[in-house]
PDB file of C-alpha atoms and ligand atoms in Angstrom:
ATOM      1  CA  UNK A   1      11.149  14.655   2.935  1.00 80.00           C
ATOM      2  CA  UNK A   2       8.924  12.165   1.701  1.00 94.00           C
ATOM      3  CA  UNK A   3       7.484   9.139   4.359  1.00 97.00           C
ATOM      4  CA  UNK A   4       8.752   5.966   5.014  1.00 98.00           C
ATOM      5  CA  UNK A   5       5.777   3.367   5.317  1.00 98.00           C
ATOM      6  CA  UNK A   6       6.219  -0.112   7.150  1.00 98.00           C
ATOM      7  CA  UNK A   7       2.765  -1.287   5.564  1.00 98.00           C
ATOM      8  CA  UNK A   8       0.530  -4.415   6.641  1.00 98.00           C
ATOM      9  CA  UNK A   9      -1.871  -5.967   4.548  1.00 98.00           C
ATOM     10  CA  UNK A  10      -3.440  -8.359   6.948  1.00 98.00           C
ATOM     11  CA  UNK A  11      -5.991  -9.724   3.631  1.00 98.00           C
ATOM     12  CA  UNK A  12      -8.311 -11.942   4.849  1.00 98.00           C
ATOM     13  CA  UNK A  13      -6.377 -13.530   7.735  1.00 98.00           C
ATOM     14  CA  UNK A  14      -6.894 -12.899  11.577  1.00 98.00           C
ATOM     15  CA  UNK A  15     -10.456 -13.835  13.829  1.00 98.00           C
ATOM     16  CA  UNK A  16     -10.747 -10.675  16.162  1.00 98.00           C
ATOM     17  CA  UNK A  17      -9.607 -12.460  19.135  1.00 98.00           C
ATOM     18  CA  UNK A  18      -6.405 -13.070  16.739  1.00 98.00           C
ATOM     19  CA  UNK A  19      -5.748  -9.614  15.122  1.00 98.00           C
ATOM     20  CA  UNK A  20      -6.197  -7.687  18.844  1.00 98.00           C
ATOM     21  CA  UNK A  21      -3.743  -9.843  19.884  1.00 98.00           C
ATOM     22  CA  UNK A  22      -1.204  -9.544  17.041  1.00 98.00           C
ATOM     23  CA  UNK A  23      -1.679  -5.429  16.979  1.00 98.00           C
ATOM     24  CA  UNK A  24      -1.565  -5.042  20.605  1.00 97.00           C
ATOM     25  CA  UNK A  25       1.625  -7.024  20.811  1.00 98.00           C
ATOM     26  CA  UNK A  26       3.211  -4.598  17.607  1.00 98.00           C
ATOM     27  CA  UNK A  27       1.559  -1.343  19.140  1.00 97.00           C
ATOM     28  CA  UNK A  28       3.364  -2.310  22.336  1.00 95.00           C
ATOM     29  CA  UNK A  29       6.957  -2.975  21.155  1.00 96.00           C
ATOM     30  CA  UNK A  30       9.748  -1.166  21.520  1.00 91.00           C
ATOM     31  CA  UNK A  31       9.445   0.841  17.957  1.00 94.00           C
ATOM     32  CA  UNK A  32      10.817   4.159  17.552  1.00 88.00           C
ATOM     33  CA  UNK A  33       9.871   5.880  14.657  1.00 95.00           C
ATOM     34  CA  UNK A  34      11.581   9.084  13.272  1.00 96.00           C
ATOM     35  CA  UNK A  35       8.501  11.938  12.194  1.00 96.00           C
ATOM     36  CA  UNK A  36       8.861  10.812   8.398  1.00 96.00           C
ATOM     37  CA  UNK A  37       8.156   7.015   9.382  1.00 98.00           C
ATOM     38  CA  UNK A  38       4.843   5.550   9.722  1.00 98.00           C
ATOM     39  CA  UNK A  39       3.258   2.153  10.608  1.00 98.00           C
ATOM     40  CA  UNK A  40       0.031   1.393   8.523  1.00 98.00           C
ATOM     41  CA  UNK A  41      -1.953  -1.944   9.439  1.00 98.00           C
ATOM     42  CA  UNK A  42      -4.134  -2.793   6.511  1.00 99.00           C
ATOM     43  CA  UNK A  43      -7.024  -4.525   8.770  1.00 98.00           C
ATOM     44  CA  UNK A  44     -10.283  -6.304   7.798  1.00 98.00           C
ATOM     45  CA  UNK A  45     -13.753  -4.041   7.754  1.00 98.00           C
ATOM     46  CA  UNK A  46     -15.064  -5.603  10.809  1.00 98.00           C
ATOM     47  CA  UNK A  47     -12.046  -4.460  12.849  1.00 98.00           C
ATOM     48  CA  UNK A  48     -11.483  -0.841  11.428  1.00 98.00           C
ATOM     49  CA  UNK A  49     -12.923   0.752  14.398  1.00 98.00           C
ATOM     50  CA  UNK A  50     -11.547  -1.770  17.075  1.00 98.00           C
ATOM     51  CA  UNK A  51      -8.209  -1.528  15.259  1.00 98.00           C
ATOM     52  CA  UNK A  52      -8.117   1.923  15.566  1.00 98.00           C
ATOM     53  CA  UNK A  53      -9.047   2.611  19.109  1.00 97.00           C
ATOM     54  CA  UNK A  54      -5.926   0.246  19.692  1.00 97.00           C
ATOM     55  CA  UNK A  55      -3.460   2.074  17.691  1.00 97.00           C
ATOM     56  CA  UNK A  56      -5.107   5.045  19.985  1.00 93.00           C
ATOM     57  CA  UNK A  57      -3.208   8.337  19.555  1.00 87.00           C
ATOM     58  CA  UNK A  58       0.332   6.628  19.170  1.00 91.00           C
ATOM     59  CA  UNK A  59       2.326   8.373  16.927  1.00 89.00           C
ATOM     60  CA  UNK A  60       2.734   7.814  13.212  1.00 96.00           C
ATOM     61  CA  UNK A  61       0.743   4.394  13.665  1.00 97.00           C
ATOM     62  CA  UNK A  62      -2.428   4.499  11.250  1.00 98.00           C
ATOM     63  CA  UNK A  63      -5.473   1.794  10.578  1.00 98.00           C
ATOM     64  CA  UNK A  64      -6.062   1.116   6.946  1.00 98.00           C
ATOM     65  CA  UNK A  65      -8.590  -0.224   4.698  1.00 99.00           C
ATOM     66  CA  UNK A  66      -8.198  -3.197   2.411  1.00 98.00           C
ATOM     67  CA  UNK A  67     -10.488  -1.678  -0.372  1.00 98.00           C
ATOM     68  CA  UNK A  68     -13.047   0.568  -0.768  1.00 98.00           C
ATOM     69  CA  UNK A  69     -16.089   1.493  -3.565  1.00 98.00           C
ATOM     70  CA  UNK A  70     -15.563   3.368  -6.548  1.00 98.00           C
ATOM     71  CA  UNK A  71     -18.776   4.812  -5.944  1.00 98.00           C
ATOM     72  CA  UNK A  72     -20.115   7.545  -2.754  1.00 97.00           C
ATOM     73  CA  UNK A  73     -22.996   5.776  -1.519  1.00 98.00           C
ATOM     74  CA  UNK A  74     -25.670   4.026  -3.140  1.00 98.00           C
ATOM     75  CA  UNK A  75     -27.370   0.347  -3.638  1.00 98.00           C
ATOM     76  CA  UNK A  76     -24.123  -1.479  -3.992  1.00 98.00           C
ATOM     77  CA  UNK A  77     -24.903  -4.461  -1.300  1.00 98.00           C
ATOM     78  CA  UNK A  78     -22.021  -5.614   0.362  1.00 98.00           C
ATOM     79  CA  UNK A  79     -19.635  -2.729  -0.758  1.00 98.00           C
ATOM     80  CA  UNK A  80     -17.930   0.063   1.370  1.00 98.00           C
ATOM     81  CA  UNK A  81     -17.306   3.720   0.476  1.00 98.00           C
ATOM     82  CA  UNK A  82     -14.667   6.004   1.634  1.00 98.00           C
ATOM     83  CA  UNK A  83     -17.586   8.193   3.039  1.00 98.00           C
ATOM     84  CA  UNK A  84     -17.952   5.382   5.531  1.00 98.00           C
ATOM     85  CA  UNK A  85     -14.487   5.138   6.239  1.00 98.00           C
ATOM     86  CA  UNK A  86     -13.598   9.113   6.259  1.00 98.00           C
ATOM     87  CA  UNK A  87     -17.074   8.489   9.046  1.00 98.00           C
ATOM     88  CA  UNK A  88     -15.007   6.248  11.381  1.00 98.00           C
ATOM     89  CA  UNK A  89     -11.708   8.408  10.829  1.00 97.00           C
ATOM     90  CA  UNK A  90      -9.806   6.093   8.429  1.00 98.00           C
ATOM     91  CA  UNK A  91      -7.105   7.672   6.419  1.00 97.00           C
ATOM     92  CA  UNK A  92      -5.895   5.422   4.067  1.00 98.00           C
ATOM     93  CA  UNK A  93      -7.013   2.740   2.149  1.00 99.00           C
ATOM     94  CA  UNK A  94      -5.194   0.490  -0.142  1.00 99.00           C
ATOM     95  CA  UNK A  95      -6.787   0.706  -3.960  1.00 98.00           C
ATOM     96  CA  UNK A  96      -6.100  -2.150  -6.665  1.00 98.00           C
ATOM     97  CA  UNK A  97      -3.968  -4.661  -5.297  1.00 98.00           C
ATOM     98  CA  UNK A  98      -3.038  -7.634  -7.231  1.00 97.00           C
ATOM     99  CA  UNK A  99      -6.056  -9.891  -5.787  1.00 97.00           C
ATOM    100  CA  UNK A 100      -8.903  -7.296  -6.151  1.00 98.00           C
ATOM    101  CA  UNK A 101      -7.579  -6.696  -9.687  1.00 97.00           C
ATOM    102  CA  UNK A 102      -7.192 -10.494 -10.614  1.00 96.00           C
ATOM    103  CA  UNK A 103     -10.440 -11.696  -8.060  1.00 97.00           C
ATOM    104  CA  UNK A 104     -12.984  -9.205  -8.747  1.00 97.00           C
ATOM    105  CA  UNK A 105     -11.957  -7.762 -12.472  1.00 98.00           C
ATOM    106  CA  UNK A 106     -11.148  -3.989 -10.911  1.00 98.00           C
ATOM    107  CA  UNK A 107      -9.702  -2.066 -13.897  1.00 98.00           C
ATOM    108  CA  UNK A 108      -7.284   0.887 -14.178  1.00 98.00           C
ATOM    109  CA  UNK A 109     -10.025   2.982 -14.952  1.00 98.00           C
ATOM    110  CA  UNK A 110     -12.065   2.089 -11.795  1.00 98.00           C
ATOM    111  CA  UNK A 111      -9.433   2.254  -9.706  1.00 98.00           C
ATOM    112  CA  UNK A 112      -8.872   5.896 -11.035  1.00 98.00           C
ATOM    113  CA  UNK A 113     -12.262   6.328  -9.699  1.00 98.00           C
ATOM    114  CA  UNK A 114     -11.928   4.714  -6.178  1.00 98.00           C
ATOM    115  CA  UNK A 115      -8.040   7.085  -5.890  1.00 98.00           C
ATOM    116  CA  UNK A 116     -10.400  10.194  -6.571  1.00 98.00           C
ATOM    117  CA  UNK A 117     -13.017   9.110  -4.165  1.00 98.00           C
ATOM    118  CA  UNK A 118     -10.443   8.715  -1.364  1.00 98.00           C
ATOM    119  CA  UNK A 119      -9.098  12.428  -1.956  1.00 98.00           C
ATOM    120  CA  UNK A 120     -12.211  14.108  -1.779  1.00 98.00           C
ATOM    121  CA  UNK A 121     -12.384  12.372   1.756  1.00 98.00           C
ATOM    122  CA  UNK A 122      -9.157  13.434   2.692  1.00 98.00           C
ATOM    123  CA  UNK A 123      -7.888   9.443   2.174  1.00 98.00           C
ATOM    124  CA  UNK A 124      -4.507   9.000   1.174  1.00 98.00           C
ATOM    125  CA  UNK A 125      -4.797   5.803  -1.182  1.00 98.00           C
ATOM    126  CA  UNK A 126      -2.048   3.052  -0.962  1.00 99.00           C
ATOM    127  CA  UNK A 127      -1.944   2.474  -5.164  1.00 99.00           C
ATOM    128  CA  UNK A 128      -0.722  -0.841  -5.940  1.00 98.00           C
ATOM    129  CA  UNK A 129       0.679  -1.734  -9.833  1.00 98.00           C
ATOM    130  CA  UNK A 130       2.800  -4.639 -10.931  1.00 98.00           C
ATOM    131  CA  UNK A 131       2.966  -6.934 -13.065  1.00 97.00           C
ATOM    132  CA  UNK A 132       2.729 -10.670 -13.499  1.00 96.00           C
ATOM    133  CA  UNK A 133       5.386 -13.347 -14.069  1.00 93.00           C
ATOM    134  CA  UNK A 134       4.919 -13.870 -17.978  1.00 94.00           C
ATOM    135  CA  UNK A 135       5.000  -9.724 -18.635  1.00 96.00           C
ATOM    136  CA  UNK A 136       8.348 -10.211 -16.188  1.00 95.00           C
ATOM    137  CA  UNK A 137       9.463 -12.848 -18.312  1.00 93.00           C
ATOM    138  CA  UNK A 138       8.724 -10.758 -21.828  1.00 96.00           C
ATOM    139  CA  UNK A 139      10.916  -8.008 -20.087  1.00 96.00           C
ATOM    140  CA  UNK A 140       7.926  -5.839 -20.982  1.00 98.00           C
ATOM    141  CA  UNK A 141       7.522  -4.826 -17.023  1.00 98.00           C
ATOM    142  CA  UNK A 142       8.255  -1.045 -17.343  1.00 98.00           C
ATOM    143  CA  UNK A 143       5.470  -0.722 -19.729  1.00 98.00           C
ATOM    144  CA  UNK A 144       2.945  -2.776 -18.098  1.00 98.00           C
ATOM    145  CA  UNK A 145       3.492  -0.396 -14.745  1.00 98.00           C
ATOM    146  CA  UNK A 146       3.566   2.538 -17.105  1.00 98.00           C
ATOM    147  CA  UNK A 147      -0.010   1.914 -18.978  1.00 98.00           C
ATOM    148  CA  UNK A 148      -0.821   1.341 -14.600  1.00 98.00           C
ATOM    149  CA  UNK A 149      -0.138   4.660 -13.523  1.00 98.00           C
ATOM    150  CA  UNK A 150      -1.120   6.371 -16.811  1.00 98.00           C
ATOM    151  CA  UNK A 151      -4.765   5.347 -16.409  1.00 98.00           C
ATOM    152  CA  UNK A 152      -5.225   5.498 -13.045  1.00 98.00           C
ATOM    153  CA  UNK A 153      -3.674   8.415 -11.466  1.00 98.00           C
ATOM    154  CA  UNK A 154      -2.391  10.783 -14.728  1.00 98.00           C
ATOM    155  CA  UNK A 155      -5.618  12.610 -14.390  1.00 98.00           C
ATOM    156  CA  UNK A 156      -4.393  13.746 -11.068  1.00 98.00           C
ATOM    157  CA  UNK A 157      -2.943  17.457 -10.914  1.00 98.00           C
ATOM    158  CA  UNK A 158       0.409  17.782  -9.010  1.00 98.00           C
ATOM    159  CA  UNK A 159      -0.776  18.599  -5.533  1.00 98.00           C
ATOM    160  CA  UNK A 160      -3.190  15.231  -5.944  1.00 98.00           C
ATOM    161  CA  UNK A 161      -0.497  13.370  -7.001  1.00 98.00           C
ATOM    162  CA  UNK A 162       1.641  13.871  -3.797  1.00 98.00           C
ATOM    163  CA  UNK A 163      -1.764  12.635  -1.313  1.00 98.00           C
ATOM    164  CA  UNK A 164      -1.472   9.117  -3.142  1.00 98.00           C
ATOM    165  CA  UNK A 165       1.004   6.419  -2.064  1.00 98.00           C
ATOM    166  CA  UNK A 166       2.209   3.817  -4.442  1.00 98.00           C
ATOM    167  CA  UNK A 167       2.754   0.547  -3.652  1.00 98.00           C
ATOM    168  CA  UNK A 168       5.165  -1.654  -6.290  1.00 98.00           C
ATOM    169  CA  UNK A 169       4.123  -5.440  -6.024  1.00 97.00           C
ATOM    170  CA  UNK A 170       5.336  -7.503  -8.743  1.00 96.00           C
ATOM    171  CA  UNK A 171       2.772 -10.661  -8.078  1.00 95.00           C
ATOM    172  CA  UNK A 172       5.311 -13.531  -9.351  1.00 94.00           C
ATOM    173  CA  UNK A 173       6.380 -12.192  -5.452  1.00 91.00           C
ATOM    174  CA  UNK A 174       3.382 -12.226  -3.874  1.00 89.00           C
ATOM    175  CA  UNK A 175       2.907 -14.902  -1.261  1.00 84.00           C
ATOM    176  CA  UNK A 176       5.752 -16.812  -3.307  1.00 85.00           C
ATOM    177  CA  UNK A 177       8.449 -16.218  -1.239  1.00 80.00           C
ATOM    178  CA  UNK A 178      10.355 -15.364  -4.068  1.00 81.00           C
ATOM    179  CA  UNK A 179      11.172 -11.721  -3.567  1.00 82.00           C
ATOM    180  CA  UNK A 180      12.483  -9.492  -5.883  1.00 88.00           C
ATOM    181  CA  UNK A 181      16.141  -8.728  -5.663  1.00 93.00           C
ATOM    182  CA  UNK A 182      17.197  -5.544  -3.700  1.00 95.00           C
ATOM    183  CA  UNK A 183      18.170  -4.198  -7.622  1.00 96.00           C
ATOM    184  CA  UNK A 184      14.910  -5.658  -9.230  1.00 96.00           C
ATOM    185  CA  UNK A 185      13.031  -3.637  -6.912  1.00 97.00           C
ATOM    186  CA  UNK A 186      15.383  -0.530  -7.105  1.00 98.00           C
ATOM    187  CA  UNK A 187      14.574  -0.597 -11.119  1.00 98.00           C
ATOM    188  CA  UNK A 188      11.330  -0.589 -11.130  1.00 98.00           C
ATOM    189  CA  UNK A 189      11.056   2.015  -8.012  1.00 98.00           C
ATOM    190  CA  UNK A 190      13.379   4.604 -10.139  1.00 98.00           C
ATOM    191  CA  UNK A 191      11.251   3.407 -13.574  1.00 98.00           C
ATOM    192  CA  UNK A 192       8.324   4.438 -11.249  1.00 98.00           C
ATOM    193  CA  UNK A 193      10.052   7.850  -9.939  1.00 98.00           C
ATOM    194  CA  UNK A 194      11.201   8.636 -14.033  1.00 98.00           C
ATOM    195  CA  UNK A 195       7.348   8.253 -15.414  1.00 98.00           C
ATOM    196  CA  UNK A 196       5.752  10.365 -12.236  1.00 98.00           C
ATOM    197  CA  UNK A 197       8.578  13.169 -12.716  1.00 98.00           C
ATOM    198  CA  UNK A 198       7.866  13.088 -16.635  1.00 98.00           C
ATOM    199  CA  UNK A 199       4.617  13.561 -16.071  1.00 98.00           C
ATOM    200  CA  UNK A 200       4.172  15.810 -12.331  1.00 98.00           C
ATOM    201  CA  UNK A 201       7.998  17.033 -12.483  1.00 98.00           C
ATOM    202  CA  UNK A 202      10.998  16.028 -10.296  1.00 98.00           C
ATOM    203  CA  UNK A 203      10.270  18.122  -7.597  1.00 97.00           C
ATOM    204  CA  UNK A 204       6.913  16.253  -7.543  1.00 98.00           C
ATOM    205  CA  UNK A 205       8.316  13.141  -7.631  1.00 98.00           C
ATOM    206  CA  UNK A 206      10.595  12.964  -5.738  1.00 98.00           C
ATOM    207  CA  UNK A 207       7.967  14.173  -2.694  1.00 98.00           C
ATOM    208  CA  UNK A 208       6.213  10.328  -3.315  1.00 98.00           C
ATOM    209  CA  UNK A 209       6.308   7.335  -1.077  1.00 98.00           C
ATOM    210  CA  UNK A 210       7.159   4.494  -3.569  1.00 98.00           C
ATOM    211  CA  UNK A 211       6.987   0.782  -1.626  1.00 98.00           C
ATOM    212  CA  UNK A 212       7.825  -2.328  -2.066  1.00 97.00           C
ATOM    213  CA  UNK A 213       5.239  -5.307  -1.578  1.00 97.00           C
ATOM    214  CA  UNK A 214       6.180  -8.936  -2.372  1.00 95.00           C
ATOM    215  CA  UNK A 215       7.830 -11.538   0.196  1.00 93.00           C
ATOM    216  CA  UNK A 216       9.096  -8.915   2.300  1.00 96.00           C
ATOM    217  CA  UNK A 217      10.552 -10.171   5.788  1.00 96.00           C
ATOM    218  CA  UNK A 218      12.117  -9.519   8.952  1.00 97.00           C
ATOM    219  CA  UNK A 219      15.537 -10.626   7.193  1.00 97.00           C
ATOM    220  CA  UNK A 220      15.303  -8.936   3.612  1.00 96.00           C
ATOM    221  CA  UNK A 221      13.252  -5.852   4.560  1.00 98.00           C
ATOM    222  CA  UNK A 222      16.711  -3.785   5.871  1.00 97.00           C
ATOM    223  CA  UNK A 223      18.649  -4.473   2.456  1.00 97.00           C
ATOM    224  CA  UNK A 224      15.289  -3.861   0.380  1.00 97.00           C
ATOM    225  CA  UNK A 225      14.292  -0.628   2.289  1.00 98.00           C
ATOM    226  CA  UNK A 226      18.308   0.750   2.008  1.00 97.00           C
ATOM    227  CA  UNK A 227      17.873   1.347  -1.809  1.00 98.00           C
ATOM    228  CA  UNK A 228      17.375   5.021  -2.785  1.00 98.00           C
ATOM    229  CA  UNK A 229      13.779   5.346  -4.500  1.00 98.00           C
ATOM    230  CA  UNK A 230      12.693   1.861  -1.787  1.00 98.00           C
ATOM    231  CA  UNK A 231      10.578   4.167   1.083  1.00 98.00           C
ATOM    232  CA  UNK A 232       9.301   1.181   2.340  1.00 98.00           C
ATOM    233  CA  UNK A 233       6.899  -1.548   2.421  1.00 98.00           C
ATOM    234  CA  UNK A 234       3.289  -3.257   1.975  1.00 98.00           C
ATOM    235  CA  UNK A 235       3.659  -6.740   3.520  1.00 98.00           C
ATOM    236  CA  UNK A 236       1.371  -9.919   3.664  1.00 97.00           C
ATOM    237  CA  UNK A 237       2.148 -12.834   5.282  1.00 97.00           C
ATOM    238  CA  UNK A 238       5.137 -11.616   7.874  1.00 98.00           C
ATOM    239  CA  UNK A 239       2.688  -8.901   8.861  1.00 98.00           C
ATOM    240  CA  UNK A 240       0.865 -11.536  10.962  1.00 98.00           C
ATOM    241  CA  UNK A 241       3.861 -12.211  12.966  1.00 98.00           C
ATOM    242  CA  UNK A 242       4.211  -9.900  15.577  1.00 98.00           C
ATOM    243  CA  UNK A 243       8.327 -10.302  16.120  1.00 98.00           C
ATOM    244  CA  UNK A 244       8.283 -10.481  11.978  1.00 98.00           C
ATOM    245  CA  UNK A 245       6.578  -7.023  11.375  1.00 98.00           C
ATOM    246  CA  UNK A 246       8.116  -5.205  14.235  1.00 98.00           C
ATOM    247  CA  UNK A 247      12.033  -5.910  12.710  1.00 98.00           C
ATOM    248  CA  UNK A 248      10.189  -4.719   9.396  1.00 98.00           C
ATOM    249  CA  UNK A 249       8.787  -1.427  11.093  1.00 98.00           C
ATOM    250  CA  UNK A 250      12.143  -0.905  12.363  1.00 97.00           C
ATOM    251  CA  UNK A 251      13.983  -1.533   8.938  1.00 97.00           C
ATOM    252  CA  UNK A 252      12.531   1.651   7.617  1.00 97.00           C
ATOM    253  CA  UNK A 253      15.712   3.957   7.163  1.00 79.00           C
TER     254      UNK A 253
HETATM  255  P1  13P B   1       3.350 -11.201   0.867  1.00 94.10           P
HETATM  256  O1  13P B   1       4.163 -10.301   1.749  1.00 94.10           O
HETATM  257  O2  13P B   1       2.648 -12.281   1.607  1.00 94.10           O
HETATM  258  O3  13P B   1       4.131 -11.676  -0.318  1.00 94.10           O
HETATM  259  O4  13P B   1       2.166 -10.288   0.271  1.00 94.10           O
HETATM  260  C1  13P B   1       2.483  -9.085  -0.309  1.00 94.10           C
HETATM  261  C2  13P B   1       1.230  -8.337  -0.514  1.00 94.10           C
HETATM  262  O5  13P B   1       0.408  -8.698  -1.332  1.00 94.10           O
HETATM  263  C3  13P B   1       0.979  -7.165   0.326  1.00 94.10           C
HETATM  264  O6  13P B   1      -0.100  -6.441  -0.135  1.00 94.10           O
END
């Protein structure tokens, strides 16, 4: 059965006095998650460690990063690798989201580099791919996730495939709040499912988290997370609200 994932992406939001007080006040709700459902808190660097001695040993509640290098190690100032994170027992980090992608010119091909670098560290990379409002507008959006996928995780072999979640964020929904319908996101979730089973098999496929990221909140994430190939989300801004993320977390189905 493949996982449900209530994802936050905190970006660059949250002093530390802030962000210990927004995960404490998440980590202490009343959540009860099934063994297939999982809380991931996409934190800044600084608080990695911090964030993850709060999360502690409660169950299926993981610390993520927000990026990492493409490279191991090396004179890249400023830059992070997964052998740093794998150090401070980080397992999962989220690779080529919409802002590092349109911010900082990451391609498909180095983000096939930074998904490869998190396996051999035992990371399971959060993969985001979508596509902007004019290839939406062209109806040309299958495609455009297609060529995504294709470049930077078909070089994967079909026990890789299944460490890597993906994340679907279609950025005309990003930080718009203009979500994607319930049926936009199904589409492009199945579309998603079709080119992974062409190319892994079904029985592959059908084994991998798919979310949904874009303007997700308390009162859209139940309808969004009910359709078939939706196993959950990566959420910005209502991530930061403690009562906001917690109805999210306990959307998942
Ligand atoms: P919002 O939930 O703020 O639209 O952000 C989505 C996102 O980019 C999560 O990674």
């Amino acid at each position: 059965m493949r996982k449900q994932i209530a994802a936050a992406n905190w970006k660059m939001n949250n002093t530390l006095e802030e962000g210990t007080k927004l995960l404490n006040e998440i980590v202490g709700a009343d959540i009860q998650l099934s063994d297939n459902q999982f809380a991931i808190f996409a934190v800044p660097f600084p608080y990695l460690i911090i964030a993850d001695q709060q999360v502690g040993d409660k169950s299926n509640m993981f610390i993520a990063a927000q990026n990492c290098h493409n490279k191991m190690a090396g004179a890249y100032t400023g830059e992070v690798s997964v052998d740093m994170l794998a150090s401070i027992h980080i397992h999962y980090c989220v690779v080529g989201h919409s802002e590092r992608r349109e911010y900082f010119l990451e391609t498909n091909q180095q983000l096939a580099e930074k998904v490869d670098r998190c396996l051999e560290k035992g990371i399971t990379p959060i993969f985001c791919c979508g596509e902007p409002l004019a290839i939406r507008e062209a109806g040309t959006q299958n495609d455009y996730v297609s060529v995504q996928l294709n470049e930077s995780l078909f070089h994967l072999d079909a026990e890789a495939i299944q460490k890597v979640v993906i994340a679907y964020e279609p950025i005309w929904a990003i930080g718009t709040g203009k979500t994607a319908t319930a049926t936009q996101a199904q589409e492009m979730h199945a579309h998603i499912r079709s080119v992974l089973s062409n190319q892994f098999g079904e029985g592959v496929a059908a084994n991998i988290s798919i979310l949904y990221g874009g303007s997700v909140k308390g009162a859209n994430a139940k309808e969004i997370f009910s359709q078939p190939d939706v196993d959950g989300g990566l959420v910005g801004g209502a991530s930061l609200i403690s009562s906001e993320f917690v109805q999210i977390i306990n959307a998942l189905k």
